[in-house]
Amino acid sequence: MTTPKALVAGNWKMNGLKSAATEIMRLNDLVKEGGARCDILICPAFTLISTLCDINSEYVAIGAQDCHMNMNGAHTGDISAEMIKDLGCGHIIVGHSERRADHGEMNETVNAKASAAQSVGLKAIICVGETIEERKAGRALNVVTSQVKASIPSGAVVENTIIAYEPVWAIGSGLTPTATDVEEVHNAVRDVLLERFSDHGTQINILYGGSVKASNALELMSVNNVNGALVGGASLKADDFYGIISAYNEIG
Ligand code: 13P
């Protein structure tokens, strides 16, 4: 079975002003010089999407961190998938654990948001992951596979679906699961995808996220069924982020 081309995605979260555009230009130059054997995506705050899309980077695609489940209407302060597409994005992250925690988003909401993204031709990066309590209770696999099953929309196809496994306790903490633990979860997610999409399920990227940095990227990205990374803190500076991207130059 062939594996999908890896995707290394940066989630800038609530960081970055207009001046951060220079990081995209620098990243573009680093990739131009050093190469990249993976696709590259940056998902900035809504306020920066237009500015970063206008750079028209040859190597760095721009996406969003969230969308509303409806296309338009009376939803003050919200942004629709169609609006995001209109700016030139190809991806939307949905169901990040910070949205699940800060905004009470449940699998049903995440499913509806992913469906909205996919319905306008965008790829949904669906985030899942267990808390430390769930892991300690031996429930990590059960929690993650349930989230994957419930969050993928009924109309999803392999071309518009990406899963990001982000253990909540590894986000921004400097802690990471062992390679064995990552493999166990990614294999279980793959099994769900094979069940759902039959053999085509091999073509869906399963990203790992949670304290990925240049120093651990090679180990984590070499794990079976890890097809890229979703990176927070270490994606804010182009040089740090390129350190993760370049792990793929060694993996091949
Ligand atoms: P960190 O890389 O800062 O741990 O964040 C991971 C994350 O939440 C990406 O979506």
mmCIF file of C-alpha atoms and ligand atoms in Angstrom:
data_model
loop_
_atom_site.group_PDB
_atom_site.id
_atom_site.type_symbol
_atom_site.label_atom_id
_atom_site.label_comp_id
_atom_site.label_asym_id
_atom_site.label_seq_id
_atom_site.Cartn_x
_atom_site.Cartn_y
_atom_site.Cartn_z
ATOM 1 C CA MET A 1 0.000 0.000 0.000
ATOM 2 C CA THR A 2 1.320 3.448 -0.838
ATOM 3 C CA THR A 3 1.280 6.095 1.867
ATOM 4 C CA PRO A 4 -0.085 9.599 1.314
ATOM 5 C CA LYS A 5 2.337 12.485 0.783
ATOM 6 C CA ALA A 6 3.117 13.862 4.223
ATOM 7 C CA LEU A 7 1.645 17.166 5.380
ATOM 8 C CA VAL A 8 3.382 19.386 7.912
ATOM 9 C CA ALA A 9 0.866 21.954 9.121
ATOM 10 C CA GLY A 10 1.353 24.891 11.471
ATOM 11 C CA ASN A 11 -1.437 26.074 13.740
ATOM 12 C CA TRP A 12 -0.616 29.623 14.779
ATOM 13 C CA LYS A 13 -3.548 29.710 17.228
ATOM 14 C CA MET A 14 -4.185 33.248 18.592
ATOM 15 C CA ASN A 15 -0.740 34.550 17.665
ATOM 16 C CA GLY A 16 0.627 36.845 15.020
ATOM 17 C CA LEU A 17 0.134 40.371 13.708
ATOM 18 C CA LYS A 18 0.533 41.600 10.128
ATOM 19 C CA SER A 19 4.302 41.663 10.619
ATOM 20 C CA ALA A 20 4.225 37.830 10.806
ATOM 21 C CA ALA A 21 3.958 37.832 7.013
ATOM 22 C CA THR A 22 7.758 37.914 6.982
ATOM 23 C CA GLU A 23 7.750 34.386 8.490
ATOM 24 C CA ILE A 24 5.897 33.050 5.432
ATOM 25 C CA MET A 25 8.387 34.728 3.106
ATOM 26 C CA ARG A 26 11.304 33.336 5.109
ATOM 27 C CA LEU A 27 9.731 29.860 5.133
ATOM 28 C CA ASN A 28 9.254 30.052 1.391
ATOM 29 C CA ASP A 29 12.937 30.910 0.963
ATOM 30 C CA LEU A 30 14.066 28.113 3.295
ATOM 31 C CA VAL A 31 12.051 25.544 1.332
ATOM 32 C CA LYS A 32 13.304 26.915 -1.949
ATOM 33 C CA GLU A 33 16.900 26.499 -0.776
ATOM 34 C CA GLY A 34 16.670 23.275 1.198
ATOM 35 C CA GLY A 35 13.708 21.501 -0.378
ATOM 36 C CA ALA A 36 10.743 19.765 1.230
ATOM 37 C CA ARG A 37 9.435 16.266 0.733
ATOM 38 C CA CYS A 38 6.083 17.123 2.294
ATOM 39 C CA ASP A 39 3.238 19.539 1.729
ATOM 40 C CA ILE A 40 3.348 22.629 3.943
ATOM 41 C CA LEU A 41 0.408 24.494 5.435
ATOM 42 C CA ILE A 42 0.085 27.407 7.852
ATOM 43 C CA CYS A 43 -3.237 28.110 9.583
ATOM 44 C CA PRO A 44 -3.121 31.632 11.023
ATOM 45 C CA ALA A 45 -5.836 33.588 12.843
ATOM 46 C CA PHE A 46 -8.687 34.758 10.587
ATOM 47 C CA THR A 47 -7.272 38.290 10.655
ATOM 48 C CA LEU A 48 -4.117 37.195 8.827
ATOM 49 C CA ILE A 49 -5.514 34.829 6.216
ATOM 50 C CA SER A 50 -5.965 37.434 3.526
ATOM 51 C CA THR A 51 -2.519 38.989 4.056
ATOM 52 C CA LEU A 52 -0.794 35.601 3.999
ATOM 53 C CA CYS A 53 -2.736 34.332 0.976
ATOM 54 C CA ASP A 54 -1.752 37.481 -0.913
ATOM 55 C CA ILE A 55 1.918 36.536 -0.542
ATOM 56 C CA ASN A 56 1.188 33.724 -2.998
ATOM 57 C CA SER A 57 3.956 31.542 -1.630
ATOM 58 C CA GLU A 58 5.060 28.835 -4.015
ATOM 59 C CA TYR A 59 5.525 26.315 -1.193
ATOM 60 C CA VAL A 60 3.344 27.349 1.734
ATOM 61 C CA ALA A 61 -0.432 26.901 1.583
ATOM 62 C CA ILE A 62 -2.687 28.872 3.931
ATOM 63 C CA GLY A 63 -5.636 27.464 5.872
ATOM 64 C CA ALA A 64 -7.985 28.368 8.730
ATOM 65 C CA GLN A 65 -8.329 27.183 12.335
ATOM 66 C CA ASP A 66 -12.113 26.903 12.513
ATOM 67 C CA CYS A 67 -15.342 27.703 10.669
ATOM 68 C CA HIS A 68 -19.031 27.954 11.430
ATOM 69 C CA MET A 69 -21.240 25.017 10.519
ATOM 70 C CA ASN A 70 -23.591 27.250 8.467
ATOM 71 C CA MET A 71 -22.693 29.045 5.242
ATOM 72 C CA ASN A 72 -24.130 32.451 6.142
ATOM 73 C CA GLY A 73 -26.739 34.152 8.274
ATOM 74 C CA ALA A 74 -27.203 35.757 11.668
ATOM 75 C CA HIS A 75 -24.111 34.464 13.503
ATOM 76 C CA THR A 76 -22.325 37.517 14.836
ATOM 77 C CA GLY A 77 -18.569 37.156 14.944
ATOM 78 C CA ASP A 78 -18.464 33.854 13.081
ATOM 79 C CA ILE A 79 -16.779 32.982 9.781
ATOM 80 C CA SER A 80 -18.096 30.466 7.241
ATOM 81 C CA ALA A 81 -16.222 27.860 5.240
ATOM 82 C CA GLU A 82 -17.282 29.602 2.054
ATOM 83 C CA MET A 83 -15.710 32.876 3.253
ATOM 84 C CA ILE A 84 -12.487 31.029 4.023
ATOM 85 C CA LYS A 85 -12.467 29.392 0.613
ATOM 86 C CA ASP A 86 -13.111 32.783 -0.957
ATOM 87 C CA LEU A 87 -9.800 34.040 0.469
ATOM 88 C CA GLY A 88 -7.844 31.237 -1.188
ATOM 89 C CA CYS A 89 -7.562 28.615 1.544
ATOM 90 C CA GLY A 90 -7.696 24.879 0.913
ATOM 91 C CA HIS A 91 -7.881 23.549 4.488
ATOM 92 C CA ILE A 92 -9.765 24.173 7.718
ATOM 93 C CA ILE A 93 -8.840 22.712 11.105
ATOM 94 C CA VAL A 94 -11.947 21.595 13.010
ATOM 95 C CA GLY A 95 -12.408 20.174 16.490
ATOM 96 C CA HIS A 96 -9.102 21.305 17.932
ATOM 97 C CA SER A 97 -9.027 20.378 21.624
ATOM 98 C CA GLU A 98 -8.788 24.065 22.531
ATOM 99 C CA ARG A 99 -12.111 24.647 20.757
ATOM 100 C CA ARG A 100 -13.583 21.523 22.316
ATOM 101 C CA ALA A 101 -12.486 22.854 25.750
ATOM 102 C CA ASP A 102 -12.947 26.646 25.357
ATOM 103 C CA HIS A 103 -16.152 26.544 23.317
ATOM 104 C CA GLY A 104 -17.691 23.274 24.428
ATOM 105 C CA GLU A 105 -17.575 21.790 20.935
ATOM 106 C CA MET A 106 -18.756 18.188 20.884
ATOM 107 C CA ASN A 107 -18.226 15.595 18.150
ATOM 108 C CA GLU A 108 -21.580 16.531 16.628
ATOM 109 C CA THR A 109 -20.482 20.167 16.146
ATOM 110 C CA VAL A 110 -17.099 19.092 14.819
ATOM 111 C CA ASN A 111 -18.834 16.782 12.347
ATOM 112 C CA ALA A 112 -21.085 19.638 11.138
ATOM 113 C CA LYS A 113 -18.120 21.999 10.751
ATOM 114 C CA ALA A 114 -16.112 19.397 8.831
ATOM 115 C CA SER A 115 -19.139 18.852 6.624
ATOM 116 C CA ALA A 116 -19.411 22.608 5.961
ATOM 117 C CA ALA A 117 -15.727 22.752 4.970
ATOM 118 C CA GLN A 118 -16.022 19.726 2.707
ATOM 119 C CA SER A 119 -19.219 20.943 1.093
ATOM 120 C CA VAL A 120 -17.378 23.956 -0.368
ATOM 121 C CA GLY A 121 -14.471 21.841 -1.597
ATOM 122 C CA LEU A 122 -12.060 22.304 1.301
ATOM 123 C CA LYS A 123 -10.152 19.649 3.236
ATOM 124 C CA ALA A 124 -11.135 19.267 6.877
ATOM 125 C CA ILE A 125 -8.345 18.555 9.362
ATOM 126 C CA ILE A 126 -10.324 16.817 12.093
ATOM 127 C CA CYS A 127 -8.576 16.904 15.484
ATOM 128 C CA VAL A 128 -8.946 14.195 18.110
ATOM 129 C CA GLY A 129 -7.085 13.295 21.286
ATOM 130 C CA GLU A 130 -7.424 12.043 24.833
ATOM 131 C CA THR A 131 -6.898 13.907 28.117
ATOM 132 C CA ILE A 132 -4.311 12.760 30.638
ATOM 133 C CA GLU A 133 -7.064 11.334 32.847
ATOM 134 C CA GLU A 134 -8.394 9.288 29.942
ATOM 135 C CA ARG A 135 -4.916 7.994 29.114
ATOM 136 C CA LYS A 136 -4.208 7.071 32.741
ATOM 137 C CA ALA A 137 -7.514 5.224 32.877
ATOM 138 C CA GLY A 138 -6.450 3.162 29.836
ATOM 139 C CA ARG A 139 -9.146 4.766 27.678
ATOM 140 C CA ALA A 140 -7.000 6.577 25.083
ATOM 141 C CA LEU A 141 -7.715 4.231 22.184
ATOM 142 C CA ASN A 142 -11.393 4.101 22.951
ATOM 143 C CA VAL A 143 -11.736 7.895 23.246
ATOM 144 C CA VAL A 144 -9.770 8.630 20.088
ATOM 145 C CA THR A 145 -11.453 6.033 17.879
ATOM 146 C CA SER A 146 -14.895 7.168 19.113
ATOM 147 C CA GLN A 147 -14.035 10.780 18.281
ATOM 148 C CA VAL A 148 -12.833 9.806 14.802
ATOM 149 C CA LYS A 149 -15.973 7.785 14.071
ATOM 150 C CA ALA A 150 -18.325 10.506 15.319
ATOM 151 C CA SER A 151 -16.503 13.490 13.793
ATOM 152 C CA ILE A 152 -16.144 12.357 10.171
ATOM 153 C CA PRO A 153 -19.181 13.582 8.192
ATOM 154 C CA SER A 154 -21.321 11.053 6.357
ATOM 155 C CA GLY A 155 -20.466 12.635 2.989
ATOM 156 C CA ALA A 156 -16.693 12.692 3.564
ATOM 157 C CA VAL A 157 -14.332 11.207 1.001
ATOM 158 C CA VAL A 158 -10.642 10.414 1.372
ATOM 159 C CA GLU A 159 -9.625 13.444 -0.702
ATOM 160 C CA ASN A 160 -11.188 15.939 1.716
ATOM 161 C CA THR A 161 -10.426 14.266 5.046
ATOM 162 C CA ILE A 162 -7.340 14.525 7.275
ATOM 163 C CA ILE A 163 -7.129 13.359 10.884
ATOM 164 C CA ALA A 164 -4.860 14.996 13.473
ATOM 165 C CA TYR A 165 -4.159 13.017 16.639
ATOM 166 C CA GLU A 166 -3.239 15.477 19.373
ATOM 167 C CA PRO A 167 -3.122 14.107 22.914
ATOM 168 C CA VAL A 168 -4.454 17.027 24.968
ATOM 169 C CA TRP A 169 -1.748 16.592 27.604
ATOM 170 C CA ALA A 170 1.027 16.855 24.993
ATOM 171 C CA ILE A 171 -0.129 20.217 23.597
ATOM 172 C CA GLY A 172 2.170 23.050 24.600
ATOM 173 C CA SER A 173 3.548 21.003 27.497
ATOM 174 C CA GLY A 174 6.850 19.796 26.076
ATOM 175 C CA LEU A 175 5.643 16.246 26.795
ATOM 176 C CA THR A 176 5.179 13.715 24.019
ATOM 177 C CA PRO A 177 3.927 10.139 23.995
ATOM 178 C CA THR A 178 6.507 7.466 23.233
ATOM 179 C CA ALA A 179 6.843 6.391 19.620
ATOM 180 C CA THR A 180 5.166 3.120 20.627
ATOM 181 C CA ASP A 181 2.168 4.954 22.099
ATOM 182 C CA VAL A 182 1.865 7.157 19.013
ATOM 183 C CA GLU A 183 2.001 4.099 16.765
ATOM 184 C CA GLU A 184 -0.674 2.322 18.792
ATOM 185 C CA VAL A 185 -3.107 5.219 18.425
ATOM 186 C CA HIS A 186 -2.306 5.913 14.760
ATOM 187 C CA ASN A 187 -2.763 2.230 13.891
ATOM 188 C CA ALA A 188 -6.140 2.251 15.641
ATOM 189 C CA VAL A 189 -7.181 5.390 13.746
ATOM 190 C CA ARG A 190 -6.067 3.771 10.496
ATOM 191 C CA ASP A 191 -8.233 0.744 11.269
ATOM 192 C CA VAL A 192 -11.257 3.036 11.709
ATOM 193 C CA LEU A 193 -10.475 4.695 8.372
ATOM 194 C CA LEU A 194 -10.107 1.323 6.621
ATOM 195 C CA GLU A 195 -13.422 0.228 8.070
ATOM 196 C CA ARG A 196 -15.061 3.406 6.878
ATOM 197 C CA PHE A 197 -13.398 3.902 3.458
ATOM 198 C CA SER A 198 -12.173 0.341 2.755
ATOM 199 C CA ASP A 199 -8.741 0.245 1.060
ATOM 200 C CA HIS A 200 -8.960 3.950 0.182
ATOM 201 C CA GLY A 201 -8.551 4.640 3.898
ATOM 202 C CA THR A 202 -4.799 4.116 3.436
ATOM 203 C CA GLN A 203 -4.685 7.433 1.561
ATOM 204 C CA ILE A 204 -5.865 9.648 4.415
ATOM 205 C CA ASN A 205 -3.150 11.587 6.246
ATOM 206 C CA ILE A 206 -3.061 10.976 9.985
ATOM 207 C CA LEU A 207 -1.050 13.814 11.522
ATOM 208 C CA TYR A 208 0.528 13.757 14.959
ATOM 209 C CA GLY A 209 0.387 16.963 17.037
ATOM 210 C CA GLY A 210 1.581 17.908 20.517
ATOM 211 C CA SER A 211 5.005 19.398 21.326
ATOM 212 C CA VAL A 212 6.506 18.537 17.948
ATOM 213 C CA LYS A 213 9.809 20.329 17.451
ATOM 214 C CA ALA A 214 12.872 19.968 15.256
ATOM 215 C CA SER A 215 14.611 17.764 17.823
ATOM 216 C CA ASN A 216 11.851 15.108 18.014
ATOM 217 C CA ALA A 217 10.342 15.413 14.519
ATOM 218 C CA LEU A 218 12.430 12.697 12.895
ATOM 219 C CA GLU A 219 11.525 10.142 15.555
ATOM 220 C CA LEU A 220 7.811 11.005 15.604
ATOM 221 C CA MET A 221 7.430 11.363 11.828
ATOM 222 C CA SER A 222 9.140 7.984 11.263
ATOM 223 C CA VAL A 223 6.413 6.141 13.179
ATOM 224 C CA ASN A 224 4.195 3.796 11.189
ATOM 225 C CA ASN A 225 0.945 5.514 10.091
ATOM 226 C CA VAL A 226 2.184 8.999 10.987
ATOM 227 C CA ASN A 227 1.751 11.008 7.794
ATOM 228 C CA GLY A 228 2.765 14.434 8.982
ATOM 229 C CA ALA A 229 2.495 16.846 11.879
ATOM 230 C CA LEU A 230 0.223 19.534 13.272
ATOM 231 C CA VAL A 231 2.509 21.988 15.024
ATOM 232 C CA GLY A 232 1.680 24.853 17.390
ATOM 233 C CA GLY A 233 4.489 26.775 19.079
ATOM 234 C CA ALA A 234 7.279 25.567 16.815
ATOM 235 C CA SER A 235 5.418 26.748 13.701
ATOM 236 C CA LEU A 236 5.523 30.433 14.641
ATOM 237 C CA LYS A 237 9.100 30.970 13.521
ATOM 238 C CA ALA A 238 10.014 29.906 10.003
ATOM 239 C CA ASP A 239 13.439 28.544 10.994
ATOM 240 C CA ASP A 240 12.007 26.346 13.764
ATOM 241 C CA PHE A 241 9.220 25.116 11.512
ATOM 242 C CA TYR A 242 11.609 24.335 8.692
ATOM 243 C CA GLY A 243 13.562 22.186 11.159
ATOM 244 C CA ILE A 244 10.458 19.978 11.398
ATOM 245 C CA ILE A 245 9.756 20.050 7.665
ATOM 246 C CA SER A 246 13.317 19.005 6.901
ATOM 247 C CA ALA A 247 12.864 15.796 8.953
ATOM 248 C CA TYR A 248 11.132 14.546 5.814
ATOM 249 C CA ASN A 249 14.269 15.173 3.774
ATOM 250 C CA GLU A 250 15.829 12.417 5.898
ATOM 251 C CA ILE A 251 12.819 10.107 5.922
ATOM 252 C CA GLY A 252 12.512 10.369 2.149
HETATM 253 P P1 13P B 1 2.185 22.594 20.331
HETATM 254 O O1 13P B 1 2.978 22.160 19.116
HETATM 255 O O2 13P B 1 2.478 24.000 20.753
HETATM 256 O O3 13P B 1 2.263 21.595 21.421
HETATM 257 O O4 13P B 1 0.638 22.641 19.863
HETATM 258 C C1 13P B 1 0.108 21.563 19.179
HETATM 259 C C2 13P B 1 -1.204 21.942 18.650
HETATM 260 O O5 13P B 1 -2.152 22.136 19.404
HETATM 261 C C3 13P B 1 -1.350 22.106 17.193
HETATM 262 O O6 13P B 1 -2.675 22.191 16.811
#
